[in-house]
């Protein structure tokens, strides 16, 4: 995965590169021989090998330690933007959000260590509450291409995985520690963290992490204050794991990310000063606690490979406006769930007469999401929804051909104050195929039906039915996602050990019965409280009258030889309604269009101790067609440079330096709230930022 470089078009820097998401299998496990896959260190974005090449192209992973901007990240956009089809909006830790092919995280399955993060609190505030310093890896399913993802994953999935003791322990080491400190010049951000880990016995491993991140307000390219004032972040991670006999493993973890500070009331917009401000800066706190218990059973029998977990995750917003009515509230969303999945590998050695190899994945998942809200010290209001899924997928490999059929059943009990607690019973299917047309070259195609039951309303708008239209006729969102593509690896082009990997895919996602929340009040037109027709004073949820289609392409090229690597990528996703041609709008009011994105990453290691990198991104302008006054989102062009140094004199020491937004560009991500760069309505990105960090592991 990589980023882009540009030339000047009409005196402005324009794109030189075309894109693509490097699919670097430096740590991939099995689907192809390691010598057939490019690898690198500084810019590695790796795909986890868990099936065919088609699976890898459709699931991308960022390994934090292997990608320098990720190792210095304070925001998800610092590294997830390198995946084609993925954009990250929001400029602060409390309103960051992930978009995949234009669909935001309300349409994605988001997990932290396998625990679902469901529901919405206040627009995009608190949607994805995690500090990158906790992470080992982030895996993104770009689009929904498997029945195993489950409900609430129309756009795909994002799986965050925190670090384990096993990732840090050296061979034979019983106990160790890792100290990390980082500084960002733009907002005087200071990060300090310490991790202690060990293996007191051969079968037990333990880890404890504590980190703090303090920052002031940042500045955009014009020197204007953005984001927040005086924010403080605190992170805790505790993990324990144990092998019982040879085949059983149990684990437990607790993680917390907490951000306190003075943030704008509506963090998607810049703060507006003054006593009668519509977006004042007030004290706020966003906190997420996640508890996970997991169990795996993996005997030598190929028919049994059980992976299961039980979890609870709770995200909370606390606002304290010094007692001023209208701003004080406590909103929270809690998700409790469990999942059991077994993988069986069956071939003729196990069952006589079987053609090829079958990899059967069978699972069951159940979760409940609950939202609760108290405002101005009033009594709390709450709502809940539950979902139970059963699924079966068969990856059937026959020489050069692999077929993957799948089926899933969902029983979804909707929220009481959204659709009167209506129960939806739904069956979806999927079929994928890949074929090796030449050595290291495969073509692939997939088709997946989609289902998404009505979600909880934003917790801030919970009303226990008061002034709310409860839509008992609400339909679930349905649709399908289809993809076709090709991937190939070419070797020994210029030297005896180089490799060029190319991939391309085209996709179409159709969404029927698109669900939209309509809010009343002020200049907003609400719903009739009895019929749900537009023109009343009630808030509520309705199905849009038209269907939507998202079409796009994602291209990738990755080259590696000795100590040099280069990755290029291009991605685009266009959405429209079948009748009006309007784009799908997010709940924040901004269009789902994220713009054509060109990216390039260059990596060079002149010595064994030094690595250099250049990252460049160009995003084309977008003219949304949202039914009102069309507002153009301007193009932007951002460049980053960075280096790391690991001195041989001090084992375990690593220093990193980077200059991000090198040319101090004034811009706003298309994935953020962006209103033609209007100073009062645009969430501007940070200007030039010099980051440095030091890590010592012993």
XYZ file of C-alpha atoms in Angstrom:
698
model
C 0.000 0.000 0.000
C 1.464 3.293 -0.796
C 0.943 6.912 -1.541
C 1.242 9.377 -4.259
C 3.319 11.936 -5.919
C 2.400 14.806 -8.099
C 3.590 17.203 -10.645
C 2.227 20.718 -11.232
C -0.886 21.330 -13.174
C -1.621 25.036 -13.657
C 1.130 25.928 -11.255
C -0.114 23.583 -8.506
C 1.364 20.231 -7.532
C -0.507 17.523 -9.343
C -0.334 13.839 -9.377
C 2.551 11.995 -10.835
C 1.551 8.659 -9.552
C -1.246 6.244 -10.064
C -2.121 4.074 -7.584
C -2.173 1.274 -5.623
C -2.222 -0.504 -2.557
C 0.792 -2.420 -2.159
C -0.012 -5.938 -1.269
C 3.339 -6.736 0.345
C 3.391 -10.164 1.797
C 6.492 -9.709 3.922
C 4.956 -11.559 6.810
C 2.334 -13.533 4.938
C 1.985 -17.098 5.858
C 0.960 -19.573 3.297
C -0.894 -19.015 0.088
C 2.216 -18.534 -1.997
C 5.925 -19.237 -1.505
C 7.694 -16.465 0.388
C 10.225 -16.027 -2.398
C 7.398 -15.074 -4.749
C 6.302 -12.123 -2.649
C 7.848 -8.665 -2.351
C 8.906 -7.603 1.112
C 10.164 -4.420 2.702
C 10.523 -2.883 6.132
C 9.998 0.868 6.216
C 6.863 0.919 4.109
C 5.398 -2.490 4.719
C 1.661 -2.849 4.532
C 1.053 -6.542 4.657
C -1.833 -8.744 3.745
C -2.482 -11.623 6.075
C -2.280 -14.913 4.223
C -5.383 -16.860 5.115
C -6.625 -18.142 1.803
C -6.356 -17.417 -1.895
C -4.700 -14.426 -3.523
C -8.196 -13.041 -4.024
C -8.609 -12.951 -0.246
C -5.364 -11.041 0.155
C -6.210 -8.387 -2.394
C -9.549 -7.825 -0.670
C -8.135 -7.714 2.866
C -5.257 -5.371 3.668
C -3.293 -5.064 6.912
C -1.033 -2.380 8.307
C 1.621 -3.646 10.704
C 2.464 -0.731 12.946
C 6.148 -1.457 13.618
C 6.856 -2.016 9.934
C 5.454 1.292 8.692
C 7.182 4.392 10.062
C 4.230 6.841 9.878
C 2.139 4.286 11.775
C 4.795 3.951 14.462
C 4.576 7.744 15.019
C 0.810 7.975 14.546
C -1.434 10.022 16.801
C -4.453 9.664 14.512
C -5.775 6.822 12.364
C -5.280 8.891 9.195
C -1.516 8.772 9.789
C -1.437 5.237 8.406
C -4.846 3.855 7.343
C -5.092 6.312 4.448
C -2.432 4.298 2.634
C -4.943 1.532 1.894
C -6.673 2.156 -1.447
C -10.377 2.646 -0.923
C -9.890 3.800 2.671
C -10.045 7.397 3.944
C -10.052 8.719 7.496
C -11.986 11.831 8.454
C -11.980 14.004 11.544
C -8.891 15.793 12.805
C -8.934 15.087 16.532
C -8.824 11.963 18.663
C -12.522 12.327 19.546
C -14.021 12.600 16.053
C -11.792 10.417 13.880
C -13.731 8.059 11.631
C -12.968 5.525 8.934
C -14.536 5.460 5.462
C -14.262 2.482 3.123
C -15.297 3.236 -0.446
C -17.187 6.292 0.807
C -19.190 4.433 3.471
C -18.366 5.516 7.016
C -17.929 3.421 10.135
C -21.681 3.301 10.806
C -21.762 0.941 7.801
C -18.647 -1.020 8.787
C -17.978 -3.820 11.225
C -15.416 -2.288 13.601
C -13.730 -4.513 16.194
C -10.977 -4.110 18.785
C -9.354 -7.435 19.646
C -12.440 -9.138 18.253
C -14.925 -7.056 20.279
C -17.537 -5.246 18.198
C -17.776 -1.458 18.553
C -21.421 -0.750 17.758
C -23.719 2.266 17.819
C -23.203 6.019 17.514
C -23.027 8.617 20.259
C -23.025 12.103 18.756
C -22.584 12.328 14.998
C -19.025 11.018 14.579
C -17.807 11.810 18.088
C -16.487 8.698 19.817
C -17.095 6.390 16.835
C -13.573 4.927 16.808
C -11.969 5.537 20.182
C -8.497 4.015 20.182
C -4.958 5.352 20.347
C -2.606 4.034 17.632
C 0.123 3.501 20.219
C -1.840 0.491 21.521
C -1.922 -1.223 18.143
C 0.049 -4.020 16.566
C -1.970 -4.360 13.385
C -5.069 -3.046 11.629
C -6.786 -5.305 9.107
C -9.299 -3.820 6.670
C -11.773 -5.797 4.582
C -12.227 -3.435 1.638
C -15.851 -4.159 0.803
C -17.954 -7.048 2.086
C -16.829 -10.205 0.302
C -17.673 -12.955 2.786
C -20.632 -14.176 4.831
C -18.265 -14.482 7.813
C -18.303 -10.711 8.378
C -21.866 -10.786 9.665
C -24.475 -8.088 10.095
C -23.723 -4.350 9.986
C -20.853 -4.650 7.488
C -22.240 -3.242 4.240
C -18.990 -1.434 3.443
C -16.589 -4.015 4.887
C -14.763 -4.280 8.200
C -11.940 -2.749 10.219
C -10.276 -4.977 12.829
C -7.894 -3.322 15.310
C -5.502 -5.660 17.108
C -3.508 -4.571 20.151
C 0.026 -5.723 20.906
C 0.727 -9.054 22.660
C 3.601 -10.127 24.861
C 4.531 -12.743 22.249
C 5.099 -9.920 19.734
C 7.739 -8.319 21.965
C 9.505 -11.209 23.714
C 12.778 -12.299 22.181
C 13.638 -16.011 21.942
C 14.392 -17.313 25.408
C 13.496 -14.020 27.107
C 11.523 -14.221 30.368
C 10.815 -10.538 30.973
C 11.252 -7.344 29.000
C 10.203 -3.739 28.691
C 9.633 -1.154 25.995
C 9.807 2.603 26.565
C 8.494 5.043 23.999
C 8.487 8.852 23.805
C 7.317 11.057 20.963
C 6.843 14.759 20.246
C 4.858 16.655 17.596
C 5.779 20.303 16.958
C 2.511 21.606 15.499
C 0.387 21.063 18.608
C 3.132 20.457 21.195
C 1.964 16.873 21.480
C 3.913 14.734 23.923
C 3.497 10.962 24.074
C 5.097 8.800 26.739
C 4.409 5.114 27.226
C 5.851 2.071 28.928
C 5.172 -1.615 28.275
C 6.258 -4.440 30.556
C 5.866 -8.020 29.363
C 7.030 -11.442 30.323
C 6.694 -15.210 30.234
C 7.018 -16.355 33.860
C 6.540 -19.957 32.730
C 6.776 -21.662 29.371
C 3.020 -21.603 28.854
C 2.061 -18.197 30.269
C 2.606 -14.675 28.928
C 1.654 -11.328 30.488
C 1.658 -7.721 29.304
C 0.929 -4.347 30.927
C 0.940 -1.046 29.016
C 0.382 2.526 30.174
C 0.603 5.605 27.975
C -0.180 9.327 28.113
C -0.669 11.742 25.231
C -0.972 15.487 25.987
C -1.487 18.151 23.322
C -2.519 21.731 22.718
C -4.523 23.034 19.764
C -2.936 22.428 16.376
C -2.746 24.889 13.492
C -3.723 24.494 9.848
C -1.580 25.638 6.940
C -2.682 29.259 7.453
C -1.785 29.251 11.137
C -5.372 29.091 12.367
C -6.104 27.146 15.539
C -7.899 23.850 14.942
C -9.140 20.767 16.736
C -9.075 21.404 20.458
C -7.395 22.996 23.431
C -5.455 21.356 26.215
C -6.364 17.709 25.596
C -5.033 14.823 27.643
C -5.160 11.185 26.621
C -4.596 8.142 28.789
C -4.317 4.527 27.615
C -4.185 1.242 29.483
C -3.741 -2.287 28.124
C -3.564 -5.457 30.221
C -3.230 -8.911 28.656
C -2.693 -12.458 29.843
C -2.518 -15.714 27.939
C -1.929 -19.334 28.840
C -1.571 -22.632 26.987
C -3.406 -25.495 28.669
C -1.871 -28.756 27.532
C -0.755 -28.520 23.917
C -3.984 -27.721 22.154
C -5.880 -25.214 24.310
C -5.169 -21.508 24.730
C -7.078 -19.036 26.873
C -6.571 -15.295 26.942
C -7.945 -12.232 28.664
C -7.476 -8.544 27.940
C -8.615 -5.118 29.075
C -7.982 -1.943 27.110
C -8.970 1.652 27.812
C -8.598 4.804 25.762
C -9.622 8.024 27.483
C -9.478 11.557 26.084
C -10.188 14.582 28.247
C -9.982 18.193 27.224
C -11.708 21.209 25.812
C -13.254 20.313 22.483
C -15.788 22.128 20.288
C -19.368 21.183 21.131
C -19.650 19.869 17.560
C -16.128 18.536 16.889
C -16.743 18.162 13.144
C -16.711 21.979 12.933
C -14.155 24.580 14.030
C -14.900 26.285 17.339
C -16.539 29.713 17.127
C -15.631 32.123 19.956
C -18.067 34.439 21.697
C -20.700 34.281 24.455
C -23.483 33.246 22.051
C -21.384 30.817 20.034
C -23.199 27.966 18.272
C -20.056 25.813 18.640
C -18.310 26.757 21.895
C -15.309 24.975 23.357
C -16.421 23.082 26.454
C -14.877 20.433 28.735
C -15.558 16.961 27.394
C -14.414 13.407 27.952
C -14.558 10.401 25.594
C -13.751 6.995 27.057
C -13.785 3.407 25.773
C -13.374 0.282 27.906
C -13.107 -3.137 26.245
C -12.981 -6.511 28.012
C -12.286 -9.712 26.044
C -12.011 -13.389 27.000
C -10.910 -15.731 24.217
C -10.373 -19.440 23.831
C -8.835 -21.467 21.007
C -8.644 -25.222 20.547
C -6.329 -26.431 17.816
C -5.504 -30.146 18.022
C -3.557 -31.979 15.351
C -6.908 -33.130 13.952
C -7.482 -30.988 10.841
C -11.245 -31.165 11.349
C -11.137 -29.032 14.480
C -9.773 -25.519 14.870
C -11.986 -23.593 17.274
C -11.682 -19.850 17.826
C -14.085 -18.200 20.280
C -14.476 -15.092 22.397
C -16.760 -13.288 24.832
C -16.559 -9.506 25.123
C -18.000 -6.259 26.376
C -17.108 -2.842 25.015
C -18.467 0.489 26.236
C -17.895 3.959 24.802
C -18.984 7.049 26.693
C -19.126 10.819 26.168
C -19.252 13.024 29.257
C -19.836 16.752 28.823
C -19.438 19.303 31.557
C -20.419 22.847 30.646
C -20.101 24.143 34.218
C -23.801 23.545 34.742
C -25.016 25.529 31.725
C -28.275 23.869 30.512
C -28.299 22.442 26.996
C -24.729 21.171 26.930
C -24.528 18.834 29.911
C -24.981 15.143 29.091
C -23.748 11.605 29.594
C -24.138 9.339 26.540
C -22.908 5.773 26.245
C -23.124 2.742 23.982
C -22.360 -0.742 25.277
C -21.908 -3.872 23.146
C -21.879 -7.338 24.703
C -21.337 -10.396 22.553
C -19.842 -13.802 21.897
C -18.626 -15.709 18.864
C -17.610 -19.325 18.194
C -16.042 -20.363 14.890
C -14.578 -23.671 13.725
C -12.424 -24.278 10.660
C -12.146 -27.757 9.152
C -9.818 -28.830 6.352
C -11.153 -31.844 4.445
C -9.507 -33.640 1.523
C -9.259 -37.178 0.125
C -6.854 -38.199 2.889
C -9.681 -37.664 5.386
C -12.776 -38.519 3.340
C -12.365 -40.912 0.437
C -13.707 -39.618 -2.873
C -13.383 -35.897 -2.006
C -12.210 -33.805 -4.955
C -9.703 -31.118 -4.052
C -9.482 -29.551 -0.607
C -12.381 -28.057 1.343
C -11.796 -25.452 4.023
C -15.101 -25.272 5.901
C -15.684 -22.271 8.161
C -18.747 -22.554 10.394
C -19.683 -20.083 13.087
C -22.304 -18.535 15.309
C -22.295 -15.003 16.708
C -24.602 -13.174 19.097
C -24.352 -9.602 20.341
C -26.483 -6.963 22.013
C -25.951 -3.218 21.680
C -27.430 -0.767 24.163
C -27.429 3.027 24.173
C -28.186 5.257 27.116
C -28.463 9.016 27.444
C -29.038 11.519 30.248
C -29.191 15.226 29.466
C -29.047 18.251 31.755
C -29.198 15.912 34.755
C -32.543 14.493 33.586
C -33.500 10.826 33.764
C -31.652 8.591 31.323
C -33.328 7.216 28.199
C -32.146 3.987 26.613
C -32.691 1.588 23.713
C -31.233 -1.717 22.567
C -30.954 -4.138 19.650
C -29.743 -7.738 19.374
C -28.454 -9.887 16.541
C -27.808 -13.616 16.162
C -25.973 -14.985 13.119
C -25.170 -18.493 11.909
C -22.906 -18.914 8.870
C -21.118 -21.525 6.766
C -18.468 -20.960 4.111
C -16.603 -23.532 2.001
C -13.291 -22.618 0.347
C -13.050 -25.427 -2.199
C -9.674 -25.606 -3.949
C -9.325 -27.783 -7.059
C -5.856 -27.418 -8.532
C -5.836 -23.923 -10.085
C -9.490 -23.168 -9.376
C -10.947 -22.123 -6.025
C -14.690 -21.748 -5.424
C -16.029 -20.217 -2.206
C -19.782 -20.456 -1.621
C -21.250 -19.217 1.648
C -24.571 -18.716 3.416
C -25.577 -16.804 6.558
C -28.761 -16.465 8.595
C -29.425 -13.360 10.735
C -32.109 -12.805 13.327
C -32.094 -9.118 14.209
C -34.304 -7.545 16.882
C -34.402 -3.812 16.189
C -34.506 -0.894 18.667
C -37.863 -0.107 20.269
C -37.799 3.615 19.510
C -36.534 3.205 15.937
C -38.771 0.491 14.466
C -40.900 -0.688 17.410
C -38.627 -3.618 18.218
C -39.414 -5.315 14.908
C -37.676 -8.660 14.266
C -35.959 -9.272 10.923
C -35.157 -12.815 9.767
C -32.804 -12.764 6.819
C -30.737 -15.200 4.736
C -27.904 -14.041 2.483
C -25.536 -15.916 0.224
C -22.135 -15.363 -1.355
C -20.050 -16.938 -4.093
C -16.437 -16.240 -4.997
C -14.035 -17.794 -7.475
C -10.370 -17.449 -8.342
C -8.329 -19.116 -11.066
C -4.591 -19.233 -11.672
C -4.256 -18.366 -15.346
C -0.446 -18.350 -15.214
C 2.239 -18.855 -12.562
C 1.735 -16.260 -9.786
C -1.202 -14.749 -11.710
C -4.833 -15.097 -10.678
C -8.140 -13.665 -11.747
C -10.923 -13.493 -9.172
C -14.564 -12.548 -8.826
C -17.001 -12.430 -5.929
C -20.648 -11.683 -5.243
C -22.039 -11.140 -1.743
C -25.551 -10.292 -0.636
C -25.802 -7.654 2.089
C -28.034 -7.159 5.122
C -28.075 -4.453 7.779
C -30.816 -4.169 10.404
C -31.888 -0.712 11.662
C -29.231 0.608 14.004
C -29.638 2.382 17.303
C -30.314 6.092 16.945
C -27.458 8.320 18.023
C -27.433 8.179 21.802
C -27.626 11.970 22.052
C -31.051 11.869 20.354
C -32.547 9.104 22.494
C -36.002 10.321 23.493
C -37.978 7.346 24.868
C -40.488 7.919 22.078
C -41.148 11.594 22.902
C -41.272 13.740 19.754
C -40.114 10.650 17.843
C -41.750 8.892 14.916
C -41.387 5.147 15.575
C -41.352 3.503 12.147
C -42.882 0.050 12.531
C -42.781 -0.364 8.721
C -39.056 0.285 8.462
C -37.261 -2.100 6.112
C -33.774 -3.431 6.712
C -31.014 -2.271 4.378
C -30.205 -4.900 1.776
C -28.140 -5.075 -1.380
C -25.103 -6.756 -2.845
C -21.412 -6.254 -3.499
C -19.723 -7.611 -6.653
C -16.025 -7.487 -7.512
C -13.733 -8.711 -10.282
C -9.985 -8.380 -10.462
C -6.564 -9.723 -11.306
C -3.284 -9.941 -9.447
C 0.167 -10.979 -10.600
C 3.751 -11.022 -9.346
C 6.651 -10.516 -11.747
C 10.183 -11.385 -10.682
C 13.747 -10.764 -11.866
C 12.853 -7.727 -13.973
C 16.021 -5.685 -13.472
C 17.977 -7.732 -10.941
C 17.961 -11.335 -9.835
C 15.971 -10.749 -6.669
C 13.507 -7.977 -7.442
C 9.722 -8.320 -7.575
C 6.832 -6.301 -8.977
C 3.334 -7.042 -7.810
C 0.329 -5.677 -9.696
C -3.336 -5.868 -8.814
C -6.515 -4.325 -10.146
C -10.172 -4.665 -9.215
C -13.533 -3.203 -10.150
C -16.481 -3.246 -7.768
C -20.153 -2.356 -7.614
C -22.099 -2.074 -4.364
C -25.889 -1.744 -4.444
C -27.847 -0.579 -1.394
C -31.623 -0.904 -1.183
C -33.917 0.582 1.483
C -31.196 3.026 2.558
C -31.968 4.117 6.133
C -31.809 7.820 6.974
C -32.229 9.604 10.308
C -34.325 12.786 9.994
C -33.913 15.319 12.764
C -36.385 18.086 13.506
C -35.807 21.507 15.042
C -34.464 24.881 13.970
C -34.509 25.175 10.179
C -34.618 21.387 9.757
C -37.758 19.796 8.333
C -38.829 16.871 10.511
C -41.342 14.068 10.156
C -45.063 13.972 10.796
C -45.375 12.320 14.203
C -48.213 10.018 13.032
C -47.422 9.185 9.408
C -43.661 9.699 9.080
C -44.107 11.980 6.082
C -41.742 14.926 5.745
C -43.056 18.225 7.021
C -43.634 17.598 10.728
C -41.905 18.303 14.018
C -40.786 14.797 15.004
C -37.429 13.085 14.534
C -37.219 9.531 13.257
C -35.811 6.997 10.820
C -37.124 6.353 7.319
C -36.180 4.403 4.203
C -35.074 6.510 1.260
C -37.317 6.225 -1.779
C -34.468 5.292 -4.096
C -31.680 2.746 -4.259
C -28.010 3.649 -4.343
C -25.083 2.290 -6.300
C -21.382 2.719 -5.568
C -18.928 1.930 -8.362
C -15.188 2.121 -8.314
C -11.750 0.780 -9.096
C -8.647 0.129 -7.018
C -5.259 -0.337 -8.662
C -1.974 -1.286 -7.046
C 1.665 -1.633 -8.059
C 4.457 -2.543 -5.671
C 8.127 -2.906 -6.539
C 10.937 -4.162 -4.293
C 14.598 -4.793 -4.847
C 17.319 -5.100 -2.217
C 17.146 -1.895 -0.165
C 14.641 0.064 -2.306
C 10.861 -0.177 -2.481
C 8.158 1.784 -4.266
C 4.405 1.476 -4.113
C 1.820 3.266 -6.236
C -1.931 3.262 -5.836
C -5.094 4.724 -7.284
C -8.618 4.404 -5.910
C -11.994 5.880 -6.749
C -15.543 5.261 -5.568
C -18.568 7.101 -7.000
C -22.042 6.857 -5.513
C -25.420 7.969 -6.816
C -29.106 7.324 -6.530
C -30.782 5.532 -9.389
C -33.482 8.207 -9.821
C -32.112 11.551 -8.628
C -28.417 10.927 -9.103
C -27.739 12.234 -5.611
C -24.756 10.977 -3.625
C -25.271 9.060 -0.429
C -24.954 11.555 2.411
C -23.549 10.688 5.793
C -25.225 11.679 9.019
C -22.782 14.553 9.358
C -24.171 16.116 6.225
C -21.091 15.630 4.061
C -21.179 13.599 0.885
C -19.834 10.070 0.811
C -17.579 11.006 -2.104
C -13.960 10.870 -0.952
C -12.401 11.866 -4.286
C -10.042 10.044 -6.637
C -6.927 9.301 -4.577
C -3.430 8.823 -5.966
C -0.670 7.705 -3.648
C 3.026 6.862 -3.660
C 5.439 5.544 -1.032
C 9.177 5.394 -1.575
C 11.478 3.543 0.793
C 15.268 3.390 0.778
C 17.653 1.812 3.265
C 21.170 3.139 2.463
C 22.662 1.235 5.423
C 21.591 -1.548 7.763
C 20.803 1.033 10.453
C 19.076 3.781 8.435
C 15.812 3.829 6.492
C 14.365 6.773 4.557
C 10.853 7.285 3.204
C 8.721 9.676 1.182
C 4.945 9.535 1.211
C 2.845 11.613 -1.138
C -0.932 11.871 -1.552
C -3.049 13.681 -4.083
C -6.839 13.716 -3.827
C -8.846 15.170 -6.696
C -11.631 17.685 -6.188
C -15.210 16.497 -5.746
C -18.462 18.179 -6.741
C -21.139 16.462 -4.643
C -24.694 16.335 -5.928
C -26.592 16.216 -2.661
C -29.847 17.812 -3.719
C -29.116 21.303 -2.421
C -26.487 23.829 -3.353
C -23.616 21.833 -4.775
C -20.430 22.499 -2.821
C -17.096 21.695 -4.370
C -14.508 19.929 -2.255
C -11.144 21.241 -3.491
C -8.260 18.957 -4.403
C -5.261 18.716 -2.115
C -1.696 17.533 -2.332
C 0.232 16.439 0.773
C 3.793 15.162 1.160
C 5.580 13.557 4.111
C 9.213 12.567 4.637
C 10.621 10.440 7.422
C 13.591 8.386 8.527
C 14.479 5.885 11.221
C 17.838 5.047 12.766
C 18.756 1.983 14.837
C 22.322 2.418 16.176
C 24.326 -0.760 16.561
C 26.024 0.625 19.670
C 22.811 0.425 21.747
C 20.769 -2.716 21.157
C 17.009 -2.110 21.172
C 17.191 1.646 20.572
C 15.371 3.225 17.613
C 15.021 6.904 16.715
C 12.508 8.240 14.193
C 12.125 11.688 12.640
C 9.460 12.850 10.193
C 8.111 16.024 8.609
C 4.408 15.644 7.799
C 2.566 17.998 5.432
C 5.984 19.143 4.315
C 4.765 22.133 2.264
C 2.288 23.337 4.913
C -0.779 22.699 2.728
C -4.106 24.164 3.883
C -6.669 21.446 3.225
C -9.498 19.367 4.585
C -9.886 15.637 4.003
C -12.912 14.787 1.853
C -13.743 12.193 4.493
C -14.188 15.003 7.048
C -16.874 17.651 7.339
C -15.894 19.789 4.381
C -17.935 22.712 3.117
C -15.847 24.299 0.353
C -13.209 25.328 2.898
C -15.637 27.721 4.573
C -13.786 28.697 7.744
C -16.892 28.227 9.889
C -17.903 24.791 8.610
C -14.716 22.940 7.673
C -12.638 20.589 9.800
C -9.180 21.609 8.563
C -6.218 19.277 8.762
C -3.013 20.082 10.578
C -0.320 22.111 8.801
C 3.356 21.240 8.808
C 4.197 18.972 11.725
C 7.642 17.745 12.749
C 7.478 14.520 14.696
C 10.268 12.759 16.511
C 10.201 9.644 18.649
C 12.545 7.399 20.563
C 11.928 3.754 21.433
C 14.040 1.569 23.679
C 13.261 -2.113 24.080
C 15.203 -4.375 26.418
